[in-house]
Coordinates of C-alpha atoms and ligand atoms in Angstrom, one line a residue:
X755 CA -6.3 38.4 36.7
X756 CA -9.7 38.4 38.1
X757 CA -10.7 35.5 35.9
X758 CA -7.6 33.6 37.0
X759 CA -8.5 34.1 40.7
X760 CA -12.0 33.1 40.1
X761 CA -11.2 30.1 37.9
X762 CA -11.0 27.5 40.7
X763 CA -14.3 28.6 42.0
X764 CA -15.9 28.4 38.5
X765 CA -14.4 25.0 37.9
X766 CA -15.8 23.9 41.3
X767 CA -19.3 25.0 40.7
X768 CA -19.3 23.3 37.3
X769 CA -17.3 20.4 38.4
X770 CA -19.6 17.7 36.9
X771 CA -19.5 19.4 33.5
X772 CA -15.7 19.6 33.8
X773 CA -15.4 15.9 34.7
X774 CA -17.7 14.9 31.8
X775 CA -15.8 17.1 29.3
X776 CA -12.5 15.7 30.7
X777 CA -13.7 12.1 30.3
X778 CA -15.2 12.7 26.8
X779 CA -12.0 14.4 25.7
X780 CA -9.7 11.7 26.9
X781 CA -11.8 9.0 25.4
X782 CA -11.8 10.8 22.1
X783 CA -8.0 11.2 22.2
X784 CA -7.6 7.5 23.2
X785 CA -9.5 6.4 20.2
X786 CA -7.7 8.8 17.9
X787 CA -4.5 7.0 18.8
X788 CA -6.0 3.5 19.1
X789 CA -7.4 3.6 15.6
X790 CA -4.3 5.3 14.3
X791 CA -6.2 8.3 13.1
X792 CA -3.5 10.3 14.7
X793 CA 0.1 9.5 15.5
X794 CA 3.0 11.1 17.2
X795 CA 6.7 10.6 16.5
X796 CA 6.9 8.9 19.9
X797 CA 5.4 5.8 18.3
X798 CA 8.1 5.8 15.6
X799 CA 10.7 6.0 18.4
X800 CA 9.1 3.1 20.2
X801 CA 9.5 1.0 17.1
X802 CA 13.1 1.9 16.8
X803 CA 13.6 1.1 20.5
X804 CA 12.0 -2.3 19.9
X805 CA 14.3 -2.9 16.9
X806 CA 17.4 -1.9 18.8
X807 CA 16.5 -4.0 21.8
X808 CA 16.0 -7.1 19.6
X809 CA 19.3 -6.2 17.8
X810 CA 21.2 -6.0 21.1
X811 CA 19.8 -9.3 22.3
X812 CA 21.0 -10.8 19.0
X813 CA 17.4 -11.5 17.9
X814 CA 17.3 -9.0 15.0
X815 CA 19.7 -8.8 12.1
X816 CA 19.7 -6.6 8.9
X817 CA 21.5 -3.8 7.1
X818 CA 19.6 -1.1 8.9
X819 CA 20.1 -2.3 12.5
X820 CA 23.6 -0.7 12.9
X821 CA 22.8 2.6 11.3
X822 CA 19.7 2.8 13.5
X823 CA 21.2 1.6 16.8
X824 CA 24.9 2.0 16.7
X825 CA 26.0 4.8 14.5
X826 CA 22.6 6.5 14.6
X827 CA 22.9 7.7 11.0
X828 CA 19.2 7.2 10.5
X829 CA 17.4 10.2 11.9
X830 CA 14.4 12.5 11.5
X831 CA 11.7 10.0 12.3
X832 CA 8.2 11.0 11.2
X833 CA 5.1 9.0 11.8
X834 CA 2.4 8.4 9.2
X835 CA -1.1 8.4 10.3
X836 CA -4.1 6.7 8.8
X837 CA -2.4 3.3 8.8
X838 CA -4.7 0.4 9.2
X839 CA -3.2 -2.8 7.9
X840 CA 0.4 -2.4 9.0
X841 CA 1.3 -1.9 12.6
X842 CA 4.1 0.5 11.9
X843 CA 4.7 3.0 9.1
X844 CA 7.1 5.8 9.6
X845 CA 9.7 7.6 7.6
X846 CA 13.2 8.5 8.3
X847 CA 16.3 9.9 6.7
X848 CA 19.6 8.2 6.1
X849 CA 22.5 10.1 4.3
X850 CA 20.1 12.3 2.4
X851 CA 17.8 9.5 1.3
X852 CA 14.4 9.3 2.7
X853 CA 13.0 5.9 3.6
X854 CA 9.8 4.4 4.9
X855 CA 9.9 1.7 7.6
X856 CA 7.2 -0.9 7.8
X857 CA 6.7 -3.8 10.2
X858 CA 5.7 -7.3 9.3
X859 CA 3.7 -9.6 11.4
X860 CA 5.6 -12.1 13.5
X861 CA 2.3 -13.9 14.1
X862 CA 3.3 -16.9 12.1
X863 CA 4.8 -20.3 13.0
X864 CA 8.6 -19.8 13.3
X865 CA 10.8 -21.6 10.8
X866 CA 12.9 -23.3 13.5
X867 CA 11.6 -26.0 15.7
X868 CA 12.7 -28.1 18.7
X869 CA 13.6 -31.8 18.5
X870 CA 14.0 -33.3 22.0
X871 CA 14.8 -29.9 23.3
X872 CA 17.4 -29.2 20.5
X873 CA 16.9 -26.2 18.3
X874 CA 16.6 -27.2 14.7
X875 CA 16.7 -25.2 11.4
X876 CA 16.0 -26.3 7.9
X877 CA 18.9 -27.0 5.6
X878 CA 19.8 -24.5 2.9
X879 CA 18.1 -26.6 0.3
X880 CA 14.9 -26.9 2.4
X881 CA 14.9 -23.2 3.0
X882 CA 15.1 -22.5 -0.7
X883 CA 12.3 -24.9 -1.3
X884 CA 10.1 -23.2 1.3
X885 CA 10.8 -19.8 -0.2
X886 CA 9.7 -21.1 -3.6
X887 CA 6.6 -22.6 -2.0
X888 CA 5.7 -19.2 -0.4
X889 CA 6.1 -17.4 -3.7
X890 CA 4.1 -20.0 -5.5
X891 CA 1.3 -19.8 -3.1
X892 CA 1.2 -16.0 -2.8
X893 CA 2.0 -15.0 -6.3
X894 CA 1.5 -18.2 -8.4
X895 CA 5.0 -17.7 -9.6
X896 CA 7.8 -20.3 -10.0
X897 CA 11.0 -18.6 -9.0
X898 CA 14.1 -19.1 -11.0
X899 CA 16.9 -20.6 -8.9
X900 CA 18.9 -17.4 -8.8
X901 CA 16.0 -15.3 -7.6
X902 CA 15.3 -17.9 -4.9
X903 CA 18.9 -17.7 -3.8
X904 CA 18.7 -13.9 -3.8
X905 CA 15.5 -14.0 -1.7
X906 CA 17.2 -16.4 0.7
X907 CA 19.7 -13.7 1.8
X908 CA 19.3 -10.3 3.4
X909 CA 22.1 -8.9 1.4
X910 CA 21.6 -10.1 -2.2
X911 CA 25.2 -10.7 -3.0
X912 CA 26.5 -11.7 0.4
X913 CA 26.5 -15.2 1.7
X914 CA 26.5 -15.4 5.5
X915 CA 29.0 -18.1 6.5
X916 CA 28.8 -17.7 10.3
X917 CA 26.3 -20.4 11.3
X918 CA 24.8 -18.5 14.2
X919 CA 24.3 -15.4 12.1
X920 CA 22.9 -17.4 9.3
X921 CA 20.2 -18.8 11.7
X922 CA 19.3 -15.3 12.7
X923 CA 19.1 -14.3 9.0
X924 CA 16.8 -17.3 8.2
X925 CA 14.5 -16.3 11.2
X926 CA 14.3 -12.7 10.0
X927 CA 13.8 -13.6 6.4
X928 CA 11.0 -16.1 7.3
X929 CA 8.9 -13.3 8.8
X930 CA 9.7 -10.8 6.0
X931 CA 8.9 -13.2 3.2
X932 CA 5.3 -13.7 4.5
X933 CA 4.7 -10.0 3.7
X934 CA 3.2 -9.3 0.3
X935 CA 4.8 -5.8 0.2
X936 CA 8.3 -7.1 1.0
X937 CA 7.9 -9.9 -1.5
X938 CA 6.9 -7.7 -4.4
X939 CA 9.6 -5.1 -3.6
X940 CA 12.3 -7.7 -3.5
X941 CA 11.2 -9.9 -6.4
X942 CA 10.4 -7.2 -9.0
X943 CA 13.4 -5.0 -8.4
X944 CA 13.9 -4.6 -12.1
X945 CA 10.4 -3.4 -12.9
X946 CA 10.3 0.2 -11.5
X947 CA 6.7 -0.1 -10.5
X948 CA 6.9 -0.8 -6.8
X949 CA 9.0 1.0 -4.2
X950 CA 12.5 -0.4 -4.0
X951 CA 13.6 -2.2 -0.9
X952 CA 16.4 -0.3 0.9
X953 CA 17.1 -2.6 3.9
X954 CA 15.8 -4.4 6.9
X955 CA 16.2 -4.8 10.6
X956 CA 14.6 -7.8 12.2
X957 CA 10.8 -7.9 11.5
X958 CA 11.0 -4.4 9.9
X959 CA 11.9 -3.4 6.4
X960 CA 12.4 0.0 4.7
X961 CA 11.5 1.0 1.2
X962 CA 12.3 4.2 -0.7
X963 CA 10.2 7.2 0.2
X964 CA 7.8 8.4 -2.5
X965 CA 6.6 11.9 -2.8
X966 CA 2.9 12.3 -2.1
X967 CA 0.8 13.0 -5.2
X968 CA -1.0 16.4 -5.4
X969 CA -4.8 16.6 -5.2
X970 CA -5.1 13.9 -2.5
X971 CA -7.8 15.9 -0.9
X972 CA -10.2 17.0 -3.6
X973 CA -12.3 18.7 -0.9
X974 CA -9.6 21.2 -0.1
X975 CA -8.3 22.0 -3.6
X976 CA -10.7 24.6 -4.7
X977 CA -8.2 26.0 -7.2
X978 CA -9.6 25.3 -10.6
X979 CA -7.0 27.2 -12.7
X980 CA -6.0 26.1 -16.2
X981 CA -2.5 25.5 -14.9
X982 CA -3.8 23.1 -12.2
X983 CA -5.9 21.4 -14.9
X984 CA -2.8 20.8 -16.9
X985 CA -1.2 19.1 -13.8
X986 CA -4.2 17.0 -13.3
X987 CA -4.1 15.8 -17.0
X988 CA -0.4 14.9 -16.6
X989 CA -1.0 13.0 -13.4
X990 CA -3.9 11.1 -15.0
X991 CA -1.7 10.1 -17.9
X992 CA 1.0 8.9 -15.5
X993 CA -1.6 6.8 -13.7
X994 CA -2.7 5.2 -17.1
X995 CA 1.0 4.5 -17.9
X996 CA 1.4 2.7 -14.5
X997 CA -1.8 0.7 -15.1
X998 CA -0.3 -0.3 -18.5
X999 CA 2.8 -1.5 -16.8
X1000 CA 0.8 -3.5 -14.3
X1001 CA -1.1 -5.1 -17.2
X1002 CA 1.8 -6.0 -19.4
X1003 CA 5.1 -6.3 -17.5
X1004 CA 4.3 -9.4 -15.6
X1005 CA 3.5 -13.0 -16.6
X1006 CA -0.1 -12.1 -15.9
X1007 CA -1.8 -8.8 -15.0
X1008 CA -1.5 -7.4 -11.5
X1009 CA -4.7 -6.3 -9.8
X1010 CA -4.6 -3.5 -7.2
X1011 CA -7.5 -4.1 -4.9
X1012 CA -7.1 -1.0 -2.7
X1013 CA -6.9 2.0 -5.0
X1014 CA -6.8 5.4 -3.4
X1015 CA -5.1 8.6 -4.5
X1016 CA -2.7 8.5 -1.5
X1017 CA -1.6 5.0 -2.5
X1018 CA 0.3 6.5 -5.5
X1019 CA 3.6 8.2 -5.0
X1020 CA 6.3 10.0 -7.1
X1021 CA 9.9 9.2 -7.7
X1022 CA 12.6 11.3 -9.4
X1023 CA 11.1 14.6 -9.1
X1024 CA 7.6 13.6 -10.3
X1025 CA 8.9 11.8 -13.4
X1026 CA 7.9 8.3 -12.3
X1027 CA 4.8 7.2 -10.6
X1028 CA 4.8 4.1 -8.4
X1029 CA 2.2 2.3 -6.3
X1030 CA 2.6 2.2 -2.5
X1031 CA 0.1 -0.1 -0.9
X1032 CA 1.2 -3.6 -2.0
X1033 CA -0.6 -5.5 0.7
X1034 CA -3.6 -5.7 -1.6
X1035 CA -1.9 -6.2 -5.0
X1036 CA -2.2 -9.7 -6.6
X1037 CA -1.7 -11.4 -9.9
X1038 CA -4.9 -12.4 -11.6
X1039 CA -4.9 -16.1 -10.9
X1040 CA -4.2 -15.4 -7.2
X1041 CA -7.1 -13.0 -6.8
X1042 CA -9.2 -15.7 -8.5
X1043 CA -8.3 -18.2 -5.9
X1044 CA -9.0 -15.7 -3.2
X1045 CA -12.6 -15.6 -4.5
X1046 CA -12.7 -19.4 -4.6
X1047 CA -12.0 -19.4 -0.8
X1048 CA -15.1 -17.4 0.0
X1049 CA -17.8 -19.9 1.1
X1050 CA -21.5 -19.6 1.0
X1051 CA -22.0 -16.4 -0.8
X1052 CA -25.6 -15.1 -0.9
X1053 CA -25.3 -11.9 -2.8
X1054 CA -22.7 -10.4 -5.2
X1055 CA -21.5 -8.1 -2.4
X1056 CA -20.1 -11.2 -0.6
X1057 CA -17.8 -11.7 -3.5
X1058 CA -15.6 -8.7 -3.1
X1059 CA -12.1 -8.1 -2.0
X1060 CA -12.0 -4.4 -1.4
X1061 CA -12.2 -2.9 -4.9
X1062 CA -11.8 -6.2 -6.7
X1063 CA -15.2 -7.7 -7.5
X1064 CA -16.6 -11.0 -8.6
X1065 CA -20.2 -12.3 -8.6
X1066 CA -22.0 -14.9 -6.6
X1067 CA -23.5 -18.0 -8.3
X1068 CA -26.7 -18.3 -6.3
X1069 CA -27.2 -22.0 -7.2
X1070 CA -23.8 -23.2 -6.0
X1071 CA -23.4 -20.4 -3.4
X1072 CA -19.8 -20.0 -4.8
X1073 CA -18.2 -16.8 -6.0
X1074 CA -17.1 -16.9 -9.7
X1075 CA -13.4 -17.6 -9.7
X1076 CA -12.6 -14.8 -12.0
X1077 CA -12.3 -11.1 -11.3
X1078 CA -14.8 -9.1 -13.2
X1079 CA -13.6 -5.6 -12.9
X1080 CA -10.0 -4.3 -13.3
X1081 CA -7.6 -1.5 -12.3
X1082 CA -8.8 0.7 -15.1
X1083 CA -12.4 0.5 -14.1
X1084 CA -11.6 1.2 -10.5
X1085 CA -9.4 4.2 -11.3
X1086 CA -12.1 5.7 -13.6
X1087 CA -14.7 5.2 -10.9
X1088 CA -12.8 6.2 -7.8
X1089 CA -10.0 8.4 -8.9
X1090 CA -11.1 10.1 -12.2
X1091 CA -14.8 10.6 -11.6
X1092 CA -15.0 10.8 -7.9
X1093 CA -17.3 9.8 -5.1
X1094 CA -20.8 9.2 -6.3
X1095 CA -24.0 8.4 -4.7
X1096 CA -26.6 6.9 -7.1
X1097 CA -25.8 9.1 -10.1
X1098 CA -24.7 12.3 -8.5
X1099 CA -21.0 13.1 -8.0
X1100 CA -20.5 14.1 -4.4
X1101 CA -16.8 14.8 -4.4
X1102 CA -15.5 15.4 -7.9
X1103 CA -12.6 13.3 -8.9
X1104 CA -9.3 14.2 -10.5
X1105 CA -10.7 14.8 -14.0
X1106 CA -14.0 16.4 -13.1
X1107 CA -13.7 20.2 -13.1
X1108 CA -15.1 23.1 -15.1
X1109 CA -12.5 22.4 -17.7
X1110 CA -13.8 18.8 -18.4
X1111 CA -15.1 18.6 -22.0
X1112 CA -18.2 16.6 -22.4
X1113 CA -16.4 14.1 -24.6
X1114 CA -14.0 13.3 -21.7
X1115 CA -16.9 13.1 -19.2
X1116 CA -18.7 10.6 -21.5
X1117 CA -15.6 8.5 -21.9
X1118 CA -15.1 8.5 -18.1
X1119 CA -18.7 7.4 -17.5
X1120 CA -18.2 4.5 -20.0
X1121 CA -15.0 3.2 -18.4
X1122 CA -16.3 3.5 -14.9
X1123 CA -19.5 1.8 -15.9
X1124 CA -19.4 0.2 -19.3
X1125 CA -22.9 -1.2 -19.3
X1126 CA -24.5 1.8 -17.4
X1127 CA -25.8 -0.5 -14.7
X1128 CA -27.1 0.7 -11.4
X1129 CA -25.0 -0.3 -8.3
X1130 CA -21.5 -1.7 -8.3
X1131 CA -19.8 -2.3 -11.6
X1132 CA -18.6 -5.7 -12.4
X1133 CA -17.1 -5.3 -15.8
X1134 CA -13.8 -4.6 -17.5
X1135 CA -14.0 -1.6 -19.9
X1136 CA -13.0 -2.3 -23.5
X1137 CA -9.5 -1.7 -24.7
X1138 CA -11.1 0.8 -27.2
X1139 CA -12.2 3.0 -24.3
X1140 CA -8.8 2.9 -22.7
X1141 CA -7.2 4.1 -26.0
X1142 CA -9.8 6.8 -26.4
X1143 CA -9.2 8.1 -22.9
X1144 CA -5.5 8.1 -23.3
X1145 CA -5.7 10.0 -26.6
X1146 CA -8.1 12.6 -25.3
X1147 CA -6.0 13.2 -22.2
X1148 CA -2.8 13.3 -24.2
X1149 CA -4.0 15.8 -26.7
X1150 CA -5.4 18.1 -24.1
X1151 CA -2.3 17.9 -22.0
X1152 CA 0.0 18.6 -25.0
X1153 CA -1.9 21.6 -26.2
X1154 CA -2.2 23.0 -22.7
X1155 CA 1.4 22.6 -21.7
X1156 CA 2.6 23.9 -25.1
X1157 CA 0.5 27.1 -24.4
X1158 CA 2.2 27.4 -21.0
X1159 CA 5.7 27.2 -22.3
X1160 CA 5.4 29.3 -25.4
Ligands
ATP1904 N1 7.1 4.3 0.3 C1 6.3 5.3 0.8 N2 6.6 6.6 0.5 C2 5.9 7.6 1.1 N3 4.8 7.4 1.9 C3 4.5 6.2 2.2 C4 5.2 5.1 1.7 N4 4.6 3.9 2.2 C5 3.6 4.3 2.9 N5 3.5 5.7 2.9 C6 2.5 6.5 3.6 O1 1.9 5.8 4.7 C7 0.5 5.5 4.5 C8 0.2 4.2 5.0 O2 1.0 3.2 4.4 P1 0.4 1.9 3.8 O3 -0.5 2.2 2.7 O4 1.5 0.9 3.5 O5 -0.4 1.3 5.1 P2 -1.9 0.8 5.1 O6 -2.0 0.3 6.5 O7 -2.2 -0.1 4.0 O8 -2.7 2.2 5.0 P3 -4.0 2.7 4.2 O9 -5.0 3.0 5.3 O10 -3.6 3.9 3.5 O11 -4.5 1.6 3.3 C9 0.3 5.7 3.0 O12 -1.0 6.1 2.7 C10 1.3 6.8 2.7 O13 0.8 8.0 2.9
NAG1905 C1 -1.1 -20.4 -11.8 O1 -0.8 -19.9 -13.1 C2 -0.9 -20.9 -14.1 C3 -0.5 -20.3 -15.4 O2 -1.0 -19.1 -15.7 C4 -2.4 -21.4 -14.2 O3 -2.6 -22.3 -15.2 C5 -2.8 -21.9 -12.8 O4 -4.2 -22.2 -12.8 C6 -2.5 -20.9 -11.7 N1 -2.7 -21.5 -10.4 C7 -3.5 -21.1 -9.5 C8 -3.6 -21.8 -8.2 O5 -4.2 -20.1 -9.7
NAG1906 C1 -23.6 -21.6 -11.4 O1 -22.8 -22.7 -11.4 C2 -23.3 -23.8 -12.1 C3 -22.4 -25.0 -11.8 O2 -21.1 -24.7 -12.0 C4 -23.4 -23.5 -13.6 O3 -24.0 -24.6 -14.3 C5 -24.3 -22.3 -13.7 O4 -24.4 -21.9 -15.0 C6 -23.8 -21.1 -12.8 N1 -24.8 -20.0 -12.8 C7 -24.4 -18.8 -13.1 C8 -25.5 -17.8 -13.1 O5 -23.3 -18.5 -13.5

């Protein structure tokens, strides 16, 4: 009571301190939000409001617009923090399925144009051609006619006959198709490697929700039990299987240039692992041409695209047009071994614990850094190392988990 009565007086005598603390605190909170280090569900609601207002004006179309805006079947919006590339990432629920909404940029030249004040759209044939051009440019892939037709529609097996609605559909698709994540999720529906597309509404699309993987914060998982070690081994094997799929299921290997633990996610009760962040996933020839676009490199560090690395030819000042490391090397370095500074491990990775046998540690060092060079590694580990790692992990996992279930 006494303190409460004296509080205004105390605040007054220390008013400058109070002002400064207030200003520092609000600046801090402002930047937390601005840099998306922190989010509130309000932001998710604002995106829904934007979708619905576009929908009501007839500017957005898609299978998720009505459930969001009319019947309101989509509920339980939850925001996801730590997003950088995409403007919006939030999850929601729809009839017991969880989905994740993402926005695409509308910062590209629209597909329609004006001719003497008259609004013009490409013909169906021209639209198909431009879809194939986008896919060729972004994925170096020549689409089969049927796939192109599927991509030219919002609902794969429904042909919009109403000319006005078709124009809205073309407008929406145009923005969506520029997005790498939307493209990969729609083109490779049969592969079971990327999250499945569930639907769209205007410049937003939703994919299936993936369960977060365990051990995403090594710092906080101090538990070092044998049971947890068994789970780690199983997870590591699933990562290796996913990398195998990326290497062999496509016409050419796919490179993930932004590999982090929280970019993996589970489906079907942890049976199937998928990769979430598809903005930085490219086929090998495409990543090579990205290196080609870098002008005037001076050092090797200039020839990097996040985790994907090439080297600088100092005479021509051009990056070598082939990627020199691969998914396997990155995973060994960043996920399995952990954060290192020179040769000391600062934050132990998934496979570094008191249970790590020296044979495993040695294999991991070889795949993270095949030539044992100082600095950043620009080398793909041999296939031999990959097989040895798989076998060692598999045998340990089998014997451990058999022990548990006996
Ligand atoms: N399909 C999904 N299922 C579950 N969580 C997801 C899904 N998609 C995204 N997330 C969550 O949202 C976060 C940000 O999404 P995403 O990786 O697409 O955006 P980003 O801007 O590339 O973020 P980052 O900073 O992680 O690279 C992810 O790290 C993940 O935690
Ligand atoms: C696309 O792929 C083909 C076949 O693999 C290859 O020959 C060609 O160089 C690639 N194009 C580009 C631009 O990378
Ligand atoms: C740099 O490029 C030139 C011309 O293509 C080539 O002759 C040379 O061998 C390259 N140097 C290195 C170190 O790769």
